Amino acid sequence: MTGEAEQKHPAGSDGPAPPATPGTRRPGGRTARTRAAVRDAVLSGLTELGYPGLTVEYVAEHSGVHKTTLYRRWGDVEGLVADALDLAGEDSWLPPDTGSLEGDLRALAREVVSSFTGATAAASGSAMIAAGFRSERAATALRAYYAERFARCEAIVERAVRRGELAAGPETDIDAGALVRAAPAPLLCRLFVTREPIDTALADQAAAAALAAARAGVFTRGRSAGTAVDLPERAG
Amino acid sequence: MTGEAEQKHPAGSDGPAPPATPGTRRPGGRTARTRAAVRDAVLSGLTELGYPGLTVEYVAEHSGVHKTTLYRRWGDVEGLVADALDLAGEDSWLPPDTGSLEGDLRALAREVVSSFTGATAAASGSAMIAAGFRSERAATALRAYYAERFARCEAIVERAVRRGELAAGPETDIDAGALVRAAPAPLLCRLFVTREPIDTALADQAAAAALAAARAGVFTRGRSAGTAVDLPERAG
């Protein structure tokens, strides 16, 4: 949302990666720089050639990292793609904090629209999601990426509960994971499944639908959700 | 949902294709049979090889239709894939009619779960959606397929309005297209974007969320939807 630096993420609900890649062991160091260069080459390769066309040779040529290093550290194309996704998840993105649940959900949904408006970000994000169809490791990495992303988004629900916008307690726990997924889902579905256009009005509608469902108690656990919608990291 | 015959459709919200393929010019005739055989070969090729691996030669070999015929009638792989999607849209599927809006939305959402439970249907459906990432014509065909599918689903909303379950009139028109998309969207998003598991409990939750949003007036036009969410065939 801040619009600075490169935007190389697969998700709608994400911001640009900070240049120094905080969260890696050696922020700003040679390892982090190499990894970022490899990630950039992977994303441009996915965008240009698609998953089936991507080769270790392509990544070597476009990252300036020697092929033997790539094989040693990443194994193969699947490992390269999975690590590019892991790296995308290591940014400092935080969910919107507008002061109201309604505002936060709307901002979250609108981020999907803005993320996929820029041609480059849209193409590389789309290429990552496409890789999930061709590689089990990419699919697993996508799932982990989104699970972590949406786990961050649960702060939106926690704040809403603290403000008294949603009732929660020992017997009325909110299924925060389902709620924060509800606003972006119709937009991601249109973008990547039904191939229909999205815009800000549609984002606002999706956010309003999620809010109405939350207020009606749809995301209150034990009512209609059950435990099946727990986030993976909680269910384990 | 009826469980008979082959299930070779890309969507969640669809039933098996009737054997005689009604809607084609020569139902049950040689042309329809050829087209169905070609469609079957395209789907098995997409499932087995993915879009980038699919060739006209593969389709010829697996359909028993000569390569020159395929080139003449379908042009190329893109044409073959697009026609397989067009054909999938020519079935006699009707949306659920359970007697209540709540029941219809729940049945619709549950169809997504059941459609993608069978391994074969899931694989060919997934392959079709994957083709949308690699081919503009496939993406266009997917969009047309879903637009037509969801247009059929609007009967659910029309019946709900007739039963008095939803208020509609000259000033309170329901955005039926957005409402019928709302129930399956979280499931399709999980299946093909975020790669998270789905189940019946999640389908019921998605249906309940769509219903709550509808009752709260979220899909009432002019309130938060605007005209941007009109179905493509209406907007033109």
Short mmCIF file of C-alpha atoms in Angstrom, two decimals:
data_model
loop_
_atom_site.label_atom_id
_atom_site.label_comp_id
_atom_site.label_asym_id
_atom_site.label_seq_id
_atom_site.Cartn_x
_atom_site.Cartn_y
_atom_site.Cartn_z
CA MET A 1 0.00 0.00 0.00
CA THR A 2 2.89 2.36 0.57
CA GLY A 3 3.90 2.05 -3.04
CA GLU A 4 7.66 2.19 -2.57
CA ALA A 5 10.28 -0.35 -3.64
CA GLU A 6 9.60 -3.44 -5.65
CA GLN A 7 6.29 -5.30 -5.45
CA LYS A 8 6.94 -8.94 -6.15
CA HIS A 9 4.37 -10.73 -4.08
CA PRO A 10 1.88 -13.33 -5.04
CA ALA A 11 -0.95 -12.18 -2.82
CA GLY A 12 -3.45 -9.47 -3.03
CA SER A 13 -3.10 -8.57 0.62
CA ASP A 14 0.50 -7.60 0.70
CA GLY A 15 2.77 -4.63 0.42
CA PRO A 16 6.15 -4.13 -1.17
CA ALA A 17 9.13 -6.04 0.13
CA PRO A 18 11.49 -3.88 2.14
CA PRO A 19 14.82 -3.57 0.35
CA ALA A 20 16.88 -5.13 3.14
CA THR A 21 14.59 -8.15 3.53
CA PRO A 22 14.22 -8.12 7.31
CA GLY A 23 13.56 -11.51 8.79
CA THR A 24 16.34 -13.27 6.98
CA ARG A 25 19.38 -14.23 8.99
CA ARG A 26 21.70 -11.71 7.40
CA PRO A 27 19.61 -8.67 6.55
CA GLY A 28 21.26 -6.68 3.80
CA GLY A 29 24.14 -9.13 3.66
CA ARG A 30 25.43 -11.08 0.69
CA THR A 31 23.22 -14.09 1.35
CA ALA A 32 20.10 -11.95 1.54
CA ARG A 33 21.09 -10.07 -1.61
CA THR A 34 21.75 -13.31 -3.47
CA ARG A 35 18.44 -14.73 -2.35
CA ALA A 36 16.59 -11.59 -3.44
CA ALA A 37 18.35 -11.61 -6.83
CA VAL A 38 17.39 -15.26 -7.29
CA ARG A 39 13.82 -14.49 -6.24
CA ASP A 40 13.62 -11.66 -8.79
CA ALA A 41 14.91 -13.95 -11.53
CA VAL A 42 12.41 -16.65 -10.55
CA LEU A 43 9.52 -14.20 -10.68
CA SER A 44 10.53 -12.72 -14.01
CA GLY A 45 10.99 -16.24 -15.36
CA LEU A 46 7.57 -17.32 -14.13
CA THR A 47 6.02 -14.22 -15.61
CA GLU A 48 7.81 -14.60 -18.93
CA LEU A 49 7.79 -18.35 -19.43
CA GLY A 50 5.37 -19.81 -16.91
CA TYR A 51 6.24 -22.62 -14.53
CA PRO A 52 6.72 -25.29 -17.20
CA GLY A 53 9.18 -23.10 -19.11
CA LEU A 54 11.25 -22.00 -16.13
CA THR A 55 14.72 -23.53 -15.89
CA VAL A 56 17.64 -23.29 -13.46
CA GLU A 57 19.67 -21.99 -16.42
CA TYR A 58 17.26 -19.09 -16.86
CA VAL A 59 17.51 -18.19 -13.17
CA ALA A 60 21.32 -18.40 -13.29
CA GLU A 61 21.48 -16.13 -16.31
CA HIS A 62 19.07 -13.53 -14.90
CA SER A 63 20.32 -13.51 -11.30
CA GLY A 64 24.04 -13.66 -11.97
CA VAL A 65 24.25 -16.55 -9.51
CA HIS A 66 26.13 -19.58 -10.75
CA LYS A 67 24.11 -22.63 -11.72
CA THR A 68 26.02 -24.92 -9.37
CA THR A 69 25.21 -22.58 -6.47
CA LEU A 70 21.54 -22.65 -7.41
CA TYR A 71 21.48 -26.44 -7.54
CA ARG A 72 23.34 -26.70 -4.26
CA ARG A 73 21.19 -24.24 -2.31
CA TRP A 74 17.77 -24.64 -3.95
CA GLY A 75 17.92 -28.10 -5.46
CA ASP A 76 15.71 -27.53 -8.51
CA VAL A 77 13.06 -25.32 -10.06
CA GLU A 78 10.48 -26.39 -7.50
CA GLY A 79 12.82 -25.39 -4.68
CA LEU A 80 13.49 -22.03 -6.37
CA VAL A 81 9.80 -21.27 -6.74
CA ALA A 82 8.98 -22.37 -3.19
CA ASP A 83 11.75 -20.19 -1.76
CA ALA A 84 10.60 -17.17 -3.77
CA LEU A 85 7.24 -17.60 -2.07
CA ASP A 86 8.83 -18.10 1.34
CA LEU A 87 10.79 -14.89 0.82
CA ALA A 88 7.64 -13.02 -0.23
CA GLY A 89 6.17 -14.00 3.13
CA GLU A 90 9.11 -12.54 5.05
CA ASP A 91 8.21 -8.92 4.54
CA SER A 92 6.98 -6.48 7.14
CA TRP A 93 3.47 -6.08 5.76
CA LEU A 94 0.79 -5.35 8.33
CA PRO A 95 -2.95 -5.41 7.77
CA PRO A 96 -4.84 -2.11 7.54
CA ASP A 97 -5.62 -0.32 10.81
CA THR A 98 -8.23 2.31 10.05
CA GLY A 99 -9.96 2.42 13.43
CA SER A 100 -13.01 0.35 12.51
CA LEU A 101 -13.71 -3.20 11.40
CA GLU A 102 -15.63 -1.88 8.42
CA GLY A 103 -12.73 0.32 7.36
CA ASP A 104 -10.16 -2.40 7.86
CA LEU A 105 -12.09 -4.97 5.82
CA ARG A 106 -12.66 -2.46 3.06
CA ALA A 107 -8.98 -1.49 2.98
CA LEU A 108 -8.01 -5.17 2.91
CA ALA A 109 -10.31 -5.88 -0.03
CA ARG A 110 -9.16 -2.77 -1.86
CA GLU A 111 -5.55 -3.93 -1.49
CA VAL A 112 -6.41 -6.92 -3.65
CA VAL A 113 -7.60 -4.54 -6.36
CA SER A 114 -4.56 -2.25 -6.11
CA SER A 115 -2.10 -5.16 -5.91
CA PHE A 116 -3.33 -6.55 -9.18
CA THR A 117 -3.62 -3.25 -10.99
CA GLY A 118 0.10 -2.81 -11.58
CA ALA A 119 0.99 -5.00 -14.53
CA THR A 120 4.28 -6.33 -13.14
CA ALA A 121 2.97 -7.21 -9.70
CA ALA A 122 -0.15 -8.75 -11.23
CA ALA A 123 1.86 -10.88 -13.65
CA SER A 124 4.31 -12.21 -11.07
CA GLY A 125 1.56 -12.80 -8.50
CA SER A 126 -0.54 -14.58 -11.07
CA ALA A 127 2.48 -16.65 -12.13
CA MET A 128 2.99 -17.80 -8.53
CA ILE A 129 -0.63 -18.84 -8.21
CA ALA A 130 -0.35 -20.59 -11.58
CA ALA A 131 2.70 -22.49 -10.32
CA GLY A 132 0.46 -23.99 -7.64
CA PHE A 133 -1.30 -25.94 -10.39
CA ARG A 134 1.93 -27.47 -11.68
CA SER A 135 4.00 -28.11 -8.58
CA GLU A 136 3.00 -29.66 -5.28
CA ARG A 137 5.79 -27.79 -3.51
CA ALA A 138 4.61 -24.48 -4.98
CA ALA A 139 1.06 -25.29 -3.84
CA THR A 140 2.33 -26.05 -0.34
CA ALA A 141 4.35 -22.84 -0.29
CA LEU A 142 1.31 -20.85 -1.49
CA ARG A 143 -0.81 -22.35 1.25
CA ALA A 144 1.79 -21.48 3.88
CA TYR A 145 2.15 -17.99 2.45
CA TYR A 146 -1.57 -17.28 2.62
CA ALA A 147 -2.01 -18.94 6.01
CA GLU A 148 0.69 -16.67 7.43
CA ARG A 149 -0.76 -13.64 5.64
CA PHE A 150 -4.22 -14.24 6.99
CA ALA A 151 -2.82 -14.96 10.46
CA ARG A 152 -1.44 -11.41 10.43
CA CYS A 153 -4.89 -10.19 9.35
CA GLU A 154 -6.46 -11.63 12.48
CA ALA A 155 -5.22 -8.50 14.27
CA ILE A 156 -8.13 -6.77 12.51
CA VAL A 157 -10.59 -8.99 14.31
CA GLU A 158 -8.80 -8.75 17.64
CA ARG A 159 -8.96 -4.96 17.49
CA ALA A 160 -12.65 -5.08 16.55
CA VAL A 161 -13.37 -7.28 19.56
CA ARG A 162 -11.41 -4.93 21.84
CA ARG A 163 -13.38 -1.97 20.48
CA GLY A 164 -16.59 -3.84 21.18
CA GLU A 165 -17.55 -4.04 17.50
CA LEU A 166 -17.83 -7.82 17.69
CA ALA A 167 -18.90 -9.86 20.68
CA ALA A 168 -16.41 -12.51 21.76
CA GLY A 169 -15.88 -14.49 24.91
CA PRO A 170 -15.45 -18.04 26.12
CA GLU A 171 -18.73 -19.04 24.48
CA THR A 172 -18.72 -16.66 21.55
CA ASP A 173 -15.29 -17.02 19.99
CA ILE A 174 -14.92 -15.42 16.57
CA ASP A 175 -13.56 -17.48 13.69
CA ALA A 176 -11.12 -14.71 12.81
CA GLY A 177 -9.47 -16.75 10.06
CA ALA A 178 -12.73 -17.19 8.16
CA LEU A 179 -13.73 -13.56 8.65
CA VAL A 180 -10.52 -12.06 7.27
CA ARG A 181 -10.63 -14.47 4.32
CA ALA A 182 -14.21 -13.50 3.50
CA ALA A 183 -13.45 -10.00 2.22
CA PRO A 184 -10.67 -10.82 -0.28
CA ALA A 185 -12.07 -14.21 -1.39
CA PRO A 186 -14.67 -13.01 -3.94
CA LEU A 187 -12.01 -10.83 -5.57
CA LEU A 188 -9.34 -13.55 -5.73
CA CYS A 189 -11.95 -15.96 -7.05
CA ARG A 190 -12.88 -13.57 -9.86
CA LEU A 191 -9.26 -12.83 -10.71
CA PHE A 192 -7.95 -16.38 -10.87
CA VAL A 193 -10.90 -18.75 -11.26
CA THR A 194 -13.87 -17.15 -13.00
CA ARG A 195 -11.68 -14.57 -14.80
CA GLU A 196 -14.07 -11.73 -14.18
CA PRO A 197 -13.00 -8.10 -13.71
CA ILE A 198 -12.73 -6.53 -10.26
CA ASP A 199 -12.88 -2.93 -9.13
CA THR A 200 -13.15 -0.82 -6.00
CA ALA A 201 -16.95 -1.04 -5.90
CA LEU A 202 -16.72 -4.81 -5.88
CA ALA A 203 -14.08 -4.68 -3.14
CA ASP A 204 -16.37 -2.52 -1.02
CA GLN A 205 -19.25 -4.92 -1.61
CA ALA A 206 -17.12 -7.91 -0.59
CA ALA A 207 -16.03 -6.10 2.57
CA ALA A 208 -19.62 -5.14 3.38
CA ALA A 209 -20.71 -8.76 2.90
CA ALA A 210 -18.00 -10.02 5.26
CA LEU A 211 -18.96 -7.39 7.84
CA ALA A 212 -22.68 -8.22 7.62
CA ALA A 213 -21.93 -11.92 8.02
CA ALA A 214 -19.71 -11.20 11.03
CA ARG A 215 -22.39 -9.04 12.65
CA ALA A 216 -24.96 -11.77 12.02
CA GLY A 217 -22.76 -14.23 13.90
CA VAL A 218 -21.81 -16.40 10.93
CA PHE A 219 -18.16 -16.47 12.00
CA THR A 220 -18.96 -17.25 15.61
CA ARG A 221 -17.55 -20.66 16.34
CA GLY A 222 -19.91 -23.46 17.15
CA ARG A 223 -22.76 -21.82 15.32
CA SER A 224 -22.21 -22.82 11.72
CA ALA A 225 -18.46 -22.93 11.34
CA GLY A 226 -17.26 -25.79 13.50
CA THR A 227 -13.59 -26.47 13.98
CA ALA A 228 -12.93 -27.37 10.36
CA VAL A 229 -12.17 -23.77 9.49
CA ASP A 230 -9.38 -23.38 12.03
CA LEU A 231 -6.20 -22.12 10.50
CA PRO A 232 -3.75 -24.91 9.76
CA GLU A 233 -1.23 -23.73 12.35
CA ARG A 234 -3.89 -23.84 15.01
CA ALA A 235 -5.37 -27.17 14.04
CA GLY A 236 -2.05 -29.01 14.24
CA MET B 1 -25.42 -33.58 -8.35
CA THR B 2 -27.39 -36.41 -9.94
CA GLY B 3 -24.26 -38.52 -10.15
CA GLU B 4 -24.91 -40.15 -13.51
CA ALA B 5 -22.74 -40.15 -16.62
CA GLU B 6 -19.35 -38.52 -16.92
CA GLN B 7 -18.37 -35.46 -14.93
CA LYS B 8 -15.92 -33.48 -16.97
CA HIS B 9 -16.68 -29.91 -16.04
CA PRO B 10 -14.38 -27.18 -14.91
CA ALA B 11 -16.70 -25.57 -12.41
CA GLY B 12 -17.72 -26.35 -8.93
CA SER B 13 -21.32 -25.52 -9.58
CA ASP B 14 -22.08 -28.01 -12.28
CA GLY B 15 -23.51 -31.42 -12.84
CA PRO B 16 -22.64 -34.20 -15.23
CA ALA B 17 -22.97 -33.67 -18.97
CA PRO B 18 -25.98 -35.42 -20.45
CA PRO B 19 -24.82 -38.13 -22.85
CA ALA B 20 -26.55 -36.69 -25.92
CA THR B 21 -25.18 -33.16 -25.34
CA PRO B 22 -28.40 -31.23 -25.86
CA GLY B 23 -27.89 -27.75 -27.19
CA THR B 24 -25.58 -28.73 -30.00
CA ARG B 25 -26.95 -28.59 -33.50
CA ARG B 26 -27.00 -32.33 -34.00
CA PRO B 27 -27.74 -33.87 -30.62
CA GLY B 28 -26.53 -37.44 -30.51
CA GLY B 29 -25.30 -37.21 -34.09
CA ARG B 30 -21.86 -37.86 -35.42
CA THR B 31 -20.75 -34.25 -35.04
CA ALA B 32 -21.82 -34.16 -31.39
CA ARG B 33 -20.12 -37.50 -30.73
CA THR B 34 -16.92 -36.32 -32.38
CA ARG B 35 -16.98 -33.11 -30.42
CA ALA B 36 -17.53 -34.99 -27.15
CA ALA B 37 -14.70 -37.42 -27.96
CA VAL B 38 -12.40 -34.49 -28.69
CA ARG B 39 -13.50 -32.79 -25.48
CA ASP B 40 -12.73 -35.95 -23.49
CA ALA B 41 -9.27 -36.17 -25.06
CA VAL B 42 -8.60 -32.49 -24.34
CA LEU B 43 -9.58 -32.92 -20.69
CA SER B 44 -7.50 -36.03 -20.20
CA GLY B 45 -4.58 -34.29 -21.91
CA LEU B 46 -4.93 -31.23 -19.71
CA THR B 47 -5.12 -33.44 -16.64
CA GLU B 48 -2.17 -35.57 -17.65
CA LEU B 49 0.15 -33.02 -19.25
CA GLY B 50 -1.16 -29.59 -18.35
CA TYR B 51 -1.83 -26.86 -20.88
CA PRO B 52 1.78 -26.37 -21.97
CA GLY B 53 2.18 -30.09 -22.68
CA LEU B 54 -1.05 -30.57 -24.61
CA THR B 55 -0.68 -31.06 -28.37
CA VAL B 56 -3.04 -31.58 -31.28
CA GLU B 57 -1.25 -34.91 -31.81
CA TYR B 58 -2.22 -36.05 -28.31
CA VAL B 59 -5.86 -35.11 -28.89
CA ALA B 60 -5.86 -36.92 -32.26
CA GLU B 61 -4.42 -40.06 -30.72
CA HIS B 62 -6.81 -40.10 -27.75
CA SER B 63 -9.98 -39.06 -29.58
CA GLY B 64 -9.54 -41.14 -32.73
CA VAL B 65 -10.22 -37.99 -34.75
CA HIS B 66 -7.71 -37.28 -37.50
CA LYS B 67 -5.23 -34.48 -36.92
CA THR B 68 -6.20 -32.68 -40.12
CA THR B 69 -9.84 -32.64 -38.97
CA LEU B 70 -8.79 -31.21 -35.63
CA TYR B 71 -6.75 -28.46 -37.27
CA ARG B 72 -9.57 -27.67 -39.70
CA ARG B 73 -12.36 -27.49 -37.13
CA TRP B 74 -10.56 -26.26 -34.01
CA GLY B 75 -7.51 -24.48 -35.40
CA ASP B 76 -5.06 -25.22 -32.58
CA VAL B 77 -4.69 -26.25 -28.96
CA GLU B 78 -6.21 -22.98 -27.74
CA GLY B 79 -9.26 -23.60 -29.90
CA LEU B 80 -9.57 -27.15 -28.60
CA VAL B 81 -9.42 -26.05 -24.98
CA ALA B 82 -11.88 -23.19 -25.53
CA ASP B 83 -14.34 -25.53 -27.24
CA ALA B 84 -14.09 -28.09 -24.44
CA LEU B 85 -15.15 -25.30 -22.08
CA ASP B 86 -17.93 -24.16 -24.40
CA LEU B 87 -19.20 -27.73 -24.52
CA ALA B 88 -19.06 -28.02 -20.73
CA GLY B 89 -21.38 -25.04 -20.61
CA GLU B 90 -23.96 -26.68 -22.89
CA ASP B 91 -25.27 -29.14 -20.35
CA SER B 92 -28.68 -29.13 -18.71
CA TRP B 93 -27.48 -28.31 -15.21
CA LEU B 94 -29.91 -26.35 -13.09
CA PRO B 95 -29.18 -24.69 -9.76
CA PRO B 96 -30.54 -26.29 -6.59
CA ASP B 97 -34.22 -25.71 -5.79
CA THR B 98 -34.73 -26.69 -2.16
CA GLY B 99 -37.61 -24.36 -1.32
CA SER B 100 -35.61 -21.72 0.57
CA LEU B 101 -32.85 -19.27 -0.21
CA GLU B 102 -30.82 -20.64 2.67
CA GLY B 103 -31.15 -24.21 1.41
CA ASP B 104 -30.37 -23.24 -2.18
CA LEU B 105 -27.23 -21.33 -1.25
CA ARG B 106 -26.07 -24.15 0.98
CA ALA B 107 -26.67 -26.74 -1.75
CA LEU B 108 -24.84 -24.56 -4.26
CA ALA B 109 -21.82 -24.24 -1.97
CA ARG B 110 -21.88 -27.94 -1.17
CA GLU B 111 -21.79 -28.73 -4.89
CA VAL B 112 -18.38 -27.09 -5.06
CA VAL B 113 -17.17 -29.48 -2.38
CA SER B 114 -18.70 -32.56 -4.01
CA SER B 115 -17.56 -31.56 -7.52
CA PHE B 116 -13.96 -31.40 -6.40
CA THR B 117 -14.04 -34.51 -4.25
CA GLY B 118 -13.98 -36.97 -7.16
CA ALA B 119 -10.37 -37.16 -8.29
CA THR B 120 -11.09 -37.20 -12.05
CA ALA B 121 -13.54 -34.31 -12.03
CA ALA B 122 -11.28 -32.33 -9.71
CA ALA B 123 -8.23 -32.89 -11.91
CA SER B 124 -9.91 -31.93 -15.19
CA GLY B 125 -11.68 -28.98 -13.61
CA SER B 126 -8.46 -27.80 -12.07
CA ALA B 127 -6.66 -28.26 -15.40
CA MET B 128 -9.22 -26.05 -17.12
CA ILE B 129 -8.78 -23.31 -14.54
CA ALA B 130 -5.00 -23.69 -14.88
CA ALA B 131 -5.31 -23.26 -18.66
CA GLY B 132 -6.76 -19.81 -17.97
CA PHE B 133 -3.31 -18.75 -16.76
CA ARG B 134 -1.59 -19.83 -19.96
CA SER B 135 -4.06 -18.96 -22.70
CA GLU B 136 -6.08 -15.81 -23.24
CA ARG B 137 -8.70 -17.77 -25.17
CA ALA B 138 -9.02 -20.28 -22.34
CA ALA B 139 -9.41 -17.40 -19.87
CA THR B 140 -12.11 -15.86 -22.05
CA ALA B 141 -13.88 -19.23 -22.34
CA LEU B 142 -13.68 -19.70 -18.56
CA ARG B 143 -15.17 -16.31 -17.99
CA ALA B 144 -18.03 -17.03 -20.41
CA TYR B 145 -18.58 -20.43 -18.81
CA TYR B 146 -18.87 -19.01 -15.30
CA ALA B 147 -20.94 -16.03 -16.40
CA GLU B 148 -23.46 -18.38 -17.99
CA ARG B 149 -23.34 -20.71 -14.98
CA PHE B 150 -24.01 -17.92 -12.53
CA ALA B 151 -26.72 -16.49 -14.80
CA ARG B 152 -28.55 -19.81 -14.36
CA CYS B 153 -28.05 -19.48 -10.60
CA GLU B 154 -29.96 -16.19 -10.56
CA ALA B 155 -33.12 -18.32 -10.56
CA ILE B 156 -32.32 -18.95 -6.90
CA VAL B 157 -32.63 -15.24 -6.16
CA GLU B 158 -35.73 -14.79 -8.32
CA ARG B 159 -37.48 -17.56 -6.40
CA ALA B 160 -36.40 -16.06 -3.08
CA VAL B 161 -37.85 -12.70 -4.10
CA ARG B 162 -41.11 -14.37 -5.20
CA ARG B 163 -41.31 -16.17 -1.86
CA GLY B 164 -40.80 -12.88 -0.08
CA GLU B 165 -37.46 -13.94 1.42
CA LEU B 166 -35.74 -10.94 -0.10
CA ALA B 167 -37.23 -7.53 -0.76
CA ALA B 168 -36.96 -6.35 -4.34
CA GLY B 169 -38.70 -3.71 -6.39
CA PRO B 170 -37.98 -0.76 -8.65
CA GLU B 171 -35.91 0.87 -5.94
CA THR B 172 -34.57 -2.21 -4.19
CA ASP B 173 -33.25 -4.39 -6.98
CA ILE B 174 -31.13 -7.33 -5.84
CA ASP B 175 -27.69 -7.80 -7.37
CA ALA B 176 -28.44 -11.46 -8.01
CA GLY B 177 -25.13 -12.06 -9.79
CA ALA B 178 -23.10 -10.97 -6.77
CA LEU B 179 -25.29 -12.91 -4.36
CA VAL B 180 -25.01 -16.25 -6.15
CA ARG B 181 -21.25 -15.78 -6.55
CA ALA B 182 -20.83 -15.07 -2.83
CA ALA B 183 -21.52 -18.60 -1.61
CA PRO B 184 -19.10 -20.55 -3.87
CA ALA B 185 -16.37 -17.86 -3.97
CA PRO B 186 -14.62 -18.61 -0.66
CA LEU B 187 -14.44 -22.29 -1.60
CA LEU B 188 -13.10 -21.69 -5.12
CA CYS B 189 -10.60 -19.22 -3.69
CA ARG B 190 -9.34 -21.81 -1.19
CA LEU B 191 -9.16 -24.54 -3.82
CA PHE B 192 -7.32 -22.66 -6.53
CA VAL B 193 -5.64 -19.62 -5.00
CA THR B 194 -4.78 -20.09 -1.34
CA ARG B 195 -4.63 -23.92 -1.67
CA GLU B 196 -6.46 -24.53 1.59
CA PRO B 197 -8.74 -27.50 2.21
CA ILE B 198 -12.52 -27.23 1.98
CA ASP B 199 -15.29 -29.28 3.50
CA THR B 200 -19.04 -29.26 4.05
CA ALA B 201 -18.80 -27.16 7.21
CA LEU B 202 -16.94 -24.51 5.29
CA ALA B 203 -19.53 -24.65 2.49
CA ASP B 204 -22.31 -24.12 5.01
CA GLN B 205 -20.43 -21.20 6.53
CA ALA B 206 -19.92 -19.60 3.11
CA ALA B 207 -23.63 -20.02 2.32
CA ALA B 208 -24.61 -18.56 5.70
CA ALA B 209 -22.32 -15.58 5.09
CA ALA B 210 -23.88 -14.93 1.67
CA LEU B 211 -27.37 -15.20 3.16
CA ALA B 212 -26.56 -12.84 6.04
CA ALA B 213 -25.10 -10.31 3.61
CA ALA B 214 -28.18 -10.56 1.40
CA ARG B 215 -30.51 -10.06 4.35
CA ALA B 216 -28.46 -7.07 5.46
CA GLY B 217 -28.99 -5.49 2.05
CA VAL B 218 -25.39 -5.73 0.85
CA PHE B 219 -26.48 -7.02 -2.56
CA THR B 220 -29.17 -4.40 -2.98
CA ARG B 221 -28.16 -2.28 -5.93
CA GLY B 222 -27.32 1.35 -5.37
CA ARG B 223 -26.36 0.74 -1.78
CA SER B 224 -22.80 -0.54 -2.01
CA ALA B 225 -22.72 -2.51 -5.23
CA GLY B 226 -23.18 -0.04 -8.02
CA THR B 227 -23.39 -1.15 -11.60
CA ALA B 228 -19.84 -2.48 -11.75
CA VAL B 229 -20.94 -5.89 -10.55
CA ASP B 230 -23.47 -6.43 -13.33
CA LEU B 231 -22.92 -9.64 -15.17
CA PRO B 232 -20.91 -9.14 -18.37
CA GLU B 233 -23.85 -10.09 -20.60
CA ARG B 234 -25.98 -7.44 -18.95
CA ALA B 235 -23.38 -4.74 -18.92
CA GLY B 236 -22.81 -4.78 -22.69
#
